XYZ file of C-alpha atoms in Angstrom:
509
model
C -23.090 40.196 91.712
C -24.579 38.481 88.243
C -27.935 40.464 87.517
C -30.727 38.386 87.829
C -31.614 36.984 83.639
C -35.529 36.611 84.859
C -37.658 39.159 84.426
C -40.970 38.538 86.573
C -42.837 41.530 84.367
C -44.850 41.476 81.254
C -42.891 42.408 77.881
C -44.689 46.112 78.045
C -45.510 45.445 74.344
C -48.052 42.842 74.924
C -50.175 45.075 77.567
C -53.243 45.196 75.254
C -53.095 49.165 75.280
C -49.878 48.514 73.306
C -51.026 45.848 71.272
C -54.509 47.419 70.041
C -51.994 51.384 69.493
C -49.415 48.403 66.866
C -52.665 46.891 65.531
C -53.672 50.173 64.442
C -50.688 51.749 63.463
C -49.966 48.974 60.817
C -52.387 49.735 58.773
C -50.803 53.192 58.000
C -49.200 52.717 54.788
C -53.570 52.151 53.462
C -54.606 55.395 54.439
C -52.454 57.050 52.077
C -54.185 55.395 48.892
C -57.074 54.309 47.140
C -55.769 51.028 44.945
C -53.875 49.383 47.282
C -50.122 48.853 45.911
C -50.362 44.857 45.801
C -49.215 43.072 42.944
C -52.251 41.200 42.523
C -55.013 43.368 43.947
C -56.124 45.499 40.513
C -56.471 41.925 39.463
C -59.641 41.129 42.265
C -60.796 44.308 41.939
C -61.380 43.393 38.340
C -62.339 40.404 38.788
C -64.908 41.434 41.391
C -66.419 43.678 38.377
C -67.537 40.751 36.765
C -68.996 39.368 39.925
C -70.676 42.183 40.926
C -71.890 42.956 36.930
C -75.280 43.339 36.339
C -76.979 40.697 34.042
C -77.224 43.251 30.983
C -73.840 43.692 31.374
C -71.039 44.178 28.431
C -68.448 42.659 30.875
C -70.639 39.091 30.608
C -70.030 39.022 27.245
C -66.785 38.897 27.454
C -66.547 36.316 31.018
C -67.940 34.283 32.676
C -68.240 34.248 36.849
C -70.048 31.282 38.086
C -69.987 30.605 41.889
C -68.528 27.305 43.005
C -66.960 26.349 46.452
C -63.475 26.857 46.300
C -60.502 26.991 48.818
C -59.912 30.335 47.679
C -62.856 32.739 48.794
C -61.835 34.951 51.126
C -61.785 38.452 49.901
C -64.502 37.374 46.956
C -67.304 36.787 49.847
C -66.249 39.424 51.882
C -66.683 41.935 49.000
C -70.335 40.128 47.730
C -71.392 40.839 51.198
C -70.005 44.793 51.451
C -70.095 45.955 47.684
C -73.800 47.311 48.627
C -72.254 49.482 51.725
C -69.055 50.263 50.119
C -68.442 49.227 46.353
C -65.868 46.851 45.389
C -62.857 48.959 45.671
C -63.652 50.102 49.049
C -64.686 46.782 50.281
C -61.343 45.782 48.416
C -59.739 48.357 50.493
C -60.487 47.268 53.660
C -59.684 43.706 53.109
C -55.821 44.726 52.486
C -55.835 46.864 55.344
C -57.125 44.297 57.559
C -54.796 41.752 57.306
C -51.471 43.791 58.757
C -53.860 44.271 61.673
C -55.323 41.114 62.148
C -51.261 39.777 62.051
C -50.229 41.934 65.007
C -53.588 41.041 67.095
C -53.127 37.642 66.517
C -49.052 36.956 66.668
C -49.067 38.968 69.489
C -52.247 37.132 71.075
C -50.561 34.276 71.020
C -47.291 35.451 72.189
C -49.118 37.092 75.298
C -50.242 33.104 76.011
C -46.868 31.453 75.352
C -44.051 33.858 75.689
C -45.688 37.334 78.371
C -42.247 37.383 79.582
C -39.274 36.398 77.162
C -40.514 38.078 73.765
C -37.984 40.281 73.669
C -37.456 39.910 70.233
C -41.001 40.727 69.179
C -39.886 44.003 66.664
C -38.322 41.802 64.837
C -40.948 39.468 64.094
C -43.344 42.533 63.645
C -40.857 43.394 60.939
C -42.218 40.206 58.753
C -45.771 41.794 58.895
C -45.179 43.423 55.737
C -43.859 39.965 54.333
C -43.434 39.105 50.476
C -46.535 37.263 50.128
C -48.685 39.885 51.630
C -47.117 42.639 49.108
C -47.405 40.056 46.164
C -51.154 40.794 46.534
C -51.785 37.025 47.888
C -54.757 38.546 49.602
C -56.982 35.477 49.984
C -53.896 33.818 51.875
C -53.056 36.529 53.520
C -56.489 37.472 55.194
C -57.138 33.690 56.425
C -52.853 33.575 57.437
C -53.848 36.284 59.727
C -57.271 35.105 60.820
C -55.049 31.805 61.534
C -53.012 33.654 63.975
C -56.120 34.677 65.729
C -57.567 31.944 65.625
C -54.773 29.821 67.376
C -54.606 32.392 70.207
C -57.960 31.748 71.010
C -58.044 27.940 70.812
C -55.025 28.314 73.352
C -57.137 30.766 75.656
C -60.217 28.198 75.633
C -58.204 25.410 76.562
C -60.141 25.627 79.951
C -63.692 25.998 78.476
C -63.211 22.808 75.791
C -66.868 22.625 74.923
C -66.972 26.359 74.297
C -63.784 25.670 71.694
C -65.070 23.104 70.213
C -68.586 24.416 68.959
C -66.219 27.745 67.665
C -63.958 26.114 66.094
C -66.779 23.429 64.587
C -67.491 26.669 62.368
C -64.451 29.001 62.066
C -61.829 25.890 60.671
C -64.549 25.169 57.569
C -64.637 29.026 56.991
C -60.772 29.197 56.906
C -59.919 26.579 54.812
C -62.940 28.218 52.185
C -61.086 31.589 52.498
C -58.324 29.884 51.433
C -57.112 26.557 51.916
C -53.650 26.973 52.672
C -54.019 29.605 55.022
C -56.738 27.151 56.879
C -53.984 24.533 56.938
C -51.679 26.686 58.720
C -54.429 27.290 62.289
C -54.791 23.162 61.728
C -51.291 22.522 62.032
C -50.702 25.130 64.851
C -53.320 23.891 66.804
C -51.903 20.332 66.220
C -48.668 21.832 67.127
C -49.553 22.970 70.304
C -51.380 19.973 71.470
C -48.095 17.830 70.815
C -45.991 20.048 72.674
C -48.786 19.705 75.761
C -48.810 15.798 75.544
C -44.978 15.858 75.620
C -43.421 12.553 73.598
C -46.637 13.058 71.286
C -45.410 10.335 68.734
C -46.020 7.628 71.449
C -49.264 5.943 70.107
C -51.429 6.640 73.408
C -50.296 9.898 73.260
C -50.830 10.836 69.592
C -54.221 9.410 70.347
C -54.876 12.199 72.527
C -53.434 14.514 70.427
C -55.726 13.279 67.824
C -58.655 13.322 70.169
C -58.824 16.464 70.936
C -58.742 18.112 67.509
C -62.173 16.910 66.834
C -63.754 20.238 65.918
C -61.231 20.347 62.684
C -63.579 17.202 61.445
C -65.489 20.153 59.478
C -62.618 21.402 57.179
C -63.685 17.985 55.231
C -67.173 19.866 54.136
C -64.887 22.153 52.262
C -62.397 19.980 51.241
C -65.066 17.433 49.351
C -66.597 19.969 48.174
C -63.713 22.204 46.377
C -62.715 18.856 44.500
C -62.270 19.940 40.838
C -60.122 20.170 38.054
C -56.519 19.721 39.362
C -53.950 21.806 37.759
C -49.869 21.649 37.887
C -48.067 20.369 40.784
C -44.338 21.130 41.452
C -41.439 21.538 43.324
C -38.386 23.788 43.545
C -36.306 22.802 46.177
C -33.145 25.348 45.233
C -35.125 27.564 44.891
C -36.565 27.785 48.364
C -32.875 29.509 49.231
C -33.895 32.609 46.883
C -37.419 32.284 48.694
C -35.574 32.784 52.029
C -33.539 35.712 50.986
C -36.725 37.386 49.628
C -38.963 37.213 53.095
C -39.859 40.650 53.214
C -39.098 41.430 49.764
C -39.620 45.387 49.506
C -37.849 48.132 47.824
C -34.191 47.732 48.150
C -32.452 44.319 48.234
C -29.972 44.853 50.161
C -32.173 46.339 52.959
C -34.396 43.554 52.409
C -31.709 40.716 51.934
C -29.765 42.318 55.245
C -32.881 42.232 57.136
C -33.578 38.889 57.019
C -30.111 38.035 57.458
C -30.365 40.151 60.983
C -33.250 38.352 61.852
C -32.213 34.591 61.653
C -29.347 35.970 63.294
C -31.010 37.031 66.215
C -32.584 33.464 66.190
C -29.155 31.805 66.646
C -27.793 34.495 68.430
C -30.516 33.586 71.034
C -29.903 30.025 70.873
C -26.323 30.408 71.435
C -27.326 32.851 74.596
C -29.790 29.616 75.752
C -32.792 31.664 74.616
C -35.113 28.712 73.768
C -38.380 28.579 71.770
C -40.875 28.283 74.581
C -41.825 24.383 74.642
C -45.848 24.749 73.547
C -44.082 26.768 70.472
C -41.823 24.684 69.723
C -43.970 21.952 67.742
C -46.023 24.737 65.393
C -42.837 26.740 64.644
C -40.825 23.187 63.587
C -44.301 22.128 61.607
C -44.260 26.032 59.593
C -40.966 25.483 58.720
C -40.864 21.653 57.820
C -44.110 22.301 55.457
C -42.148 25.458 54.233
C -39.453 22.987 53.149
C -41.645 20.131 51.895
C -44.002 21.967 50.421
C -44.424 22.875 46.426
C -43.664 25.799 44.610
C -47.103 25.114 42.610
C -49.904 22.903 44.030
C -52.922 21.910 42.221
C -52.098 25.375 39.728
C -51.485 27.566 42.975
C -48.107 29.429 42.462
C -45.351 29.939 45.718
C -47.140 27.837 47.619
C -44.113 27.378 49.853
C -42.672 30.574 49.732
C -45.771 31.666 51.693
C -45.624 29.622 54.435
C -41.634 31.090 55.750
C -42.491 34.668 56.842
C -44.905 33.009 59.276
C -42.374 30.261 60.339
C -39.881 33.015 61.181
C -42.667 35.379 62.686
C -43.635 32.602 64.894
C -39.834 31.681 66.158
C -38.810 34.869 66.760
C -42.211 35.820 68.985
C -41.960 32.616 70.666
C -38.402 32.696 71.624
C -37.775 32.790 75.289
C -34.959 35.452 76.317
C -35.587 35.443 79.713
C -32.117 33.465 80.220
C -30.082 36.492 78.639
C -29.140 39.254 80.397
C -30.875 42.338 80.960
C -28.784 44.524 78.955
C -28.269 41.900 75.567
C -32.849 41.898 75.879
C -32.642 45.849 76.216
C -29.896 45.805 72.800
C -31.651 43.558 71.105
C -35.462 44.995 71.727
C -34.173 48.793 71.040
C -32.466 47.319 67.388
C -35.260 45.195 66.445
C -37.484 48.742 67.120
C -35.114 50.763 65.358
C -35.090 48.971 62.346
C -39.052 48.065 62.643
C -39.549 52.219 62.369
C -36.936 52.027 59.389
C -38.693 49.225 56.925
C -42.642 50.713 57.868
C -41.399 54.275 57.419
C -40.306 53.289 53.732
C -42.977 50.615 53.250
C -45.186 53.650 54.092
C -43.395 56.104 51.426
C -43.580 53.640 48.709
C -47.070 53.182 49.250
C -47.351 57.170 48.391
C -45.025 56.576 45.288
C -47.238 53.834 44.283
C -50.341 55.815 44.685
C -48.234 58.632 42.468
C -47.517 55.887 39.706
C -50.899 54.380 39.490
C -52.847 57.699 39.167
C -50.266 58.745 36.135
C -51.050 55.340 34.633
C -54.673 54.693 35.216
C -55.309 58.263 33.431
C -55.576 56.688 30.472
C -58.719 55.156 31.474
C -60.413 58.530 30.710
C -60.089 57.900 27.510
C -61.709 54.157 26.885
C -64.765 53.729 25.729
C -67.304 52.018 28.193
C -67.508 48.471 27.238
C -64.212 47.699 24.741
C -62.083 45.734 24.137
C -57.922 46.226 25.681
C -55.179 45.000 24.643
C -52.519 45.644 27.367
C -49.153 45.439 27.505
C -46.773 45.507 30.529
C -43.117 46.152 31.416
C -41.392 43.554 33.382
C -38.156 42.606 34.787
C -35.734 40.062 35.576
C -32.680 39.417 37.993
C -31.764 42.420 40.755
C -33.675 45.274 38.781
C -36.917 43.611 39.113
C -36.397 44.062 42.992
C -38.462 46.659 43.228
C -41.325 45.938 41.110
C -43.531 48.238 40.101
C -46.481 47.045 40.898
C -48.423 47.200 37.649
C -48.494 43.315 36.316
C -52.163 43.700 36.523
C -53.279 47.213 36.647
C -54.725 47.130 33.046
C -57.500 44.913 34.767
C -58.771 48.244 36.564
C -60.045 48.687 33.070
C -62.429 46.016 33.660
C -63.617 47.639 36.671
C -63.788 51.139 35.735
C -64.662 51.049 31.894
C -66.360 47.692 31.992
C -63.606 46.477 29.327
C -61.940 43.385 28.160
C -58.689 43.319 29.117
C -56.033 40.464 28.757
C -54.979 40.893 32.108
C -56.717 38.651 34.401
C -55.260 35.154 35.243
C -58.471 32.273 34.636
C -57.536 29.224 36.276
C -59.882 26.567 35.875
C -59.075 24.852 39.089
C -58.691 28.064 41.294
C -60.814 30.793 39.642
C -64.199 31.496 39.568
C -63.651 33.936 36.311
C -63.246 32.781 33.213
C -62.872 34.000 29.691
C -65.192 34.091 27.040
C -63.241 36.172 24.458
C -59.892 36.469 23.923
C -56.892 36.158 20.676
C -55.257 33.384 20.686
C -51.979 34.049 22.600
C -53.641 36.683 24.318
C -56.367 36.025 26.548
C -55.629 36.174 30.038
C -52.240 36.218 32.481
C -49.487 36.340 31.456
C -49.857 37.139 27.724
C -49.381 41.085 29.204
C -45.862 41.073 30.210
C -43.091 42.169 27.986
C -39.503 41.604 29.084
C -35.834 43.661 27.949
C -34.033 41.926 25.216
C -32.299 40.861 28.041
C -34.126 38.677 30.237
C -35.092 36.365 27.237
C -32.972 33.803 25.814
C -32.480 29.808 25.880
C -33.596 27.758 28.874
C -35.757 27.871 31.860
C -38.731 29.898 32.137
C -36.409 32.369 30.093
C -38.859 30.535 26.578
C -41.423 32.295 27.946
C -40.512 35.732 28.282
C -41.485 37.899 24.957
C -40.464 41.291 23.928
C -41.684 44.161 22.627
C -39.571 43.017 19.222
C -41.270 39.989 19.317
C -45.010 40.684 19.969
C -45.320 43.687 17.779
C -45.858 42.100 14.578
C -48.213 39.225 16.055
C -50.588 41.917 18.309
C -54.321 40.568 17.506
C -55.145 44.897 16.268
C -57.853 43.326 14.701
C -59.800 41.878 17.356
C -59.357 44.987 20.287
C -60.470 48.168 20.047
C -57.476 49.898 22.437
C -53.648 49.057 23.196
C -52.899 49.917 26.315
C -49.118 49.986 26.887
C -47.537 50.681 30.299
C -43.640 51.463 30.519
C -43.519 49.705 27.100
C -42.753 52.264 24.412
C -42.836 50.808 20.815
C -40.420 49.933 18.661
C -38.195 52.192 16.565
C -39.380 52.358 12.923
C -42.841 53.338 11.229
C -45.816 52.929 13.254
C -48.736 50.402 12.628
C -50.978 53.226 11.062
C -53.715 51.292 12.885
C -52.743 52.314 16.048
C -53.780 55.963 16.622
C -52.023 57.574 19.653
C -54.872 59.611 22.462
C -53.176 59.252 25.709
C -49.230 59.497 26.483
C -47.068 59.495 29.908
C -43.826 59.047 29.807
C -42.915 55.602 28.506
C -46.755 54.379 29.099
C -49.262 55.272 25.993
C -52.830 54.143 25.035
C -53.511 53.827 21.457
C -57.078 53.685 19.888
C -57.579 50.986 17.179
C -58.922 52.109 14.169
C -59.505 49.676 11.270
C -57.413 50.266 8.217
C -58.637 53.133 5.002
C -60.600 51.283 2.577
C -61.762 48.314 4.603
């Protein structure tokens, strides 16, 4: 006798005992540090510095921080409103942490209203919790992306109590789309989603009036949208590279973990397609939406960077929570749920040791700070990487702007974006104001075409470094070149390949 494909039980892992215990657990790899080991997050913290400065401050002669509505807000309001209880960092702190369990509470919210009893393959879209964009440092995004999630399990769960939605949702879609504005966009077009998959052929007039209809409360997200008009930046597409944007998903420590996994995982997808495991049909429409936007979308919008390459962890997430495998047999759900744990355990277990290497790195590195006078000016100076060796990235790009925060320095490291940013510069060298002017590339990762013009190293810049005009250089991983020293530059700090050099002005002048 064929074994019946259809269970009539719960997946166990959406009982909410099991979802609060994964909600909790993912925010492991934060309680083993104190920066958190995101790309971009020294970069907030010192940015929030400036926000939070006093008006006698050093730091405001130096930038400027003026408050303006932006699509872009998330973590710098949450940390105005807890810098009193907490101080930036920690306020800082618990942003990051929040967002892995926000992700699991609201993808598996929403898989406990669309999928209780196929989401068999929910490991493996807890795998893309830890995705690229989230370990990028794309905290703003990632906060509201996760808020999203929650947000579109709860407009499904008020689908009975309409008026009730629509006052929420009158206020929480205008406070998205100010955290950030593409992470707004994404509860928008899931909540769109799911209204065309309930009106079935949606894209007959009558029914896309309905459709229409009944996402009136999202009328608000135009408050923010008017208002966050400003200076537009660069717009532009990649569309090839969107492929190396799919490899890179979850992109970690080793690539061909990283590369393999998300291999596995689309392969699971089709695996389950070919087995008649379906995307459940209310899914269907915000899953196809993620990943069409994912594909239309541009690299750099409006001065935004990887816009697109944002939006495919949460396409795939989606899909593979969504996917109903109640057709396939018993024993192919059982395989497939004990793999996708297995390898879950894997990824966090070394996400979760990394963090502790990163915590090791960044305490070696930000010793130096011991030794900078309150209030001067830094010139720093990063290592960076190209091709398969800058897999694993150290994490650093904008550590030097911890100098800001702790030493109340200028520092070369923040990025000033007219039309994102609500920091800007005030002083600066030419050349060497704010992001990227820090990074310094091998001799090999420079050389004609592409974005290649723009890469600088160590050669290079030493000859043209403003000494003059800073007080400190402040190299990390970047040891200088061979031959006699600048006798400007007097050595006080040294790790490894990392040193911090006072400036002192030359004898006789």
């Amino acid at each position: 006798m064929h074994e019946s494909p259809l269970p009539e039980q719960p997946v166990p892992m959406l009982r909410w005992r099991w979802i609060a215990a994964l909600a909790v657990l993912s925010a492991l790899p934060f309680l083993f540090v104190r920066v958190p080991p995101l790309t971009d997050v020294p970069g907030h913290i010192g940015r929030f510095a400036v926000q939070l400065a006093p008006a006698d401050s050093v730091l405001h002669r130096y930038f400027d921080f003026v408050w303006r509505p932006t699509l872009n807000l998330a973590a710098d309001l949450i940390v105005q409103a807890l810098h009193p209880l907490l101080g930036p960092l920690a306020a800082m702190w618990l942003v990051c942490a929040a967002v892995p369990v926000l992700t699991v509470l609201g993808l598996l919210a929403v898989s406990r209203q669309l999928n209780p009893r196929g989401s068999a393959a929910l490991p493996w879209a807890l795998i893309f919790i830890y995705n690229s964009p989230f370990l990028w440092g794309f905290v703003n995004y990632a906060f509201t992306a996760a808020l999203a999630l929650c947000g579109f399990a709860s407009w499904i769960a008020l689908e009975r109590r309409r008026a009730l939605r629509g006052a929420l949702f009158l206020l929480v879609a205008p406070a998205l789309f100010l955290g950030h504005g593409e992470g707004g966009a994404l509860l928008l077009l899931w909540a769109a989603g799911y209204e065309a998959g309930r009106a079935g052929r949606w894209w007959r007039p009558r029914a896309a009036f309905g459709v229409t209809a009944r996402l009136w409360p999202f009328v608000t997200v135009l408050l923010p949208l008017v208002l966050s008009r400003g200076d537009s930046g660069t717009t532009a597409w990649d569309f090839p590279g969107k492929l190396d944007e799919m490899t890179a998903l979850v992109r970690d420590q080793h690539a061909l973990l990283d590369i393999a996994t998300v291999a596995a995982a689309l392969g699971v997808l089709l695996l389950g397609r070919l087995r008649d495991a379906r995307i459940v049909r209310l899914g269907l429409w915000p899953v196809v939406g993620t990943a069409a936007l994912f594909v239309a979308a541009p690299l750099q919008l409006s001065g935004t960077n990887n816009v697109d390459m944002r939006l495919a962890p949460y396409a795939v997430m989606l899909a593979l929570a969504l996917q109903d495998w109640r057709p396939v047999a018993t024993r192919w759900r059982r395989l497939l749920l004990l793999a996708g744990t297995m390898l879950l355990a894997l990824r966090f277990g070394i996400t979760t040791a990394s963090f502790l290497g990163y915590q090791r790195e960044y305490a070696r590195e930000l010793a130096a700070l011991d030794h900078i006078a309150p209030g001067s000016r830094v010139l720093n100076l990063v290592r960076s990487d190209c091709g398969l060796r800058a897999w694993r990235q150290p994490r650093v790009t904008h550590l030097g702007a911890l100098a800001t925060a702790e030493r109340d320095a200028w520092t070369n490291a923040h990025w000033a974006v007219a039309s994102i940013h609500l920091l800007q510069v005030r002083y600066g060298p030419p050349g060497f104001a704010t992001d990227p002017s820090q990074l310094v590339y091998p001799q090999d990762c420079v050389g004609p075409g592409g974005e290649k013009r723009q890469r600088r190293t160590i050669q290079d810049l030493a000859p043209r470094l403003p000494l003059g005009q800073v007080d400190y250089l402040w190299l990390i991983d970047v040891p200088l070149p061979p031959g006699p020293a600048d006798p400007r530059l007097v050595p006080v700090w040294r790790s490894g390949t990392s040193a911090l050099y006072a400036v002192h002005p030359p004898e006789g002048t």
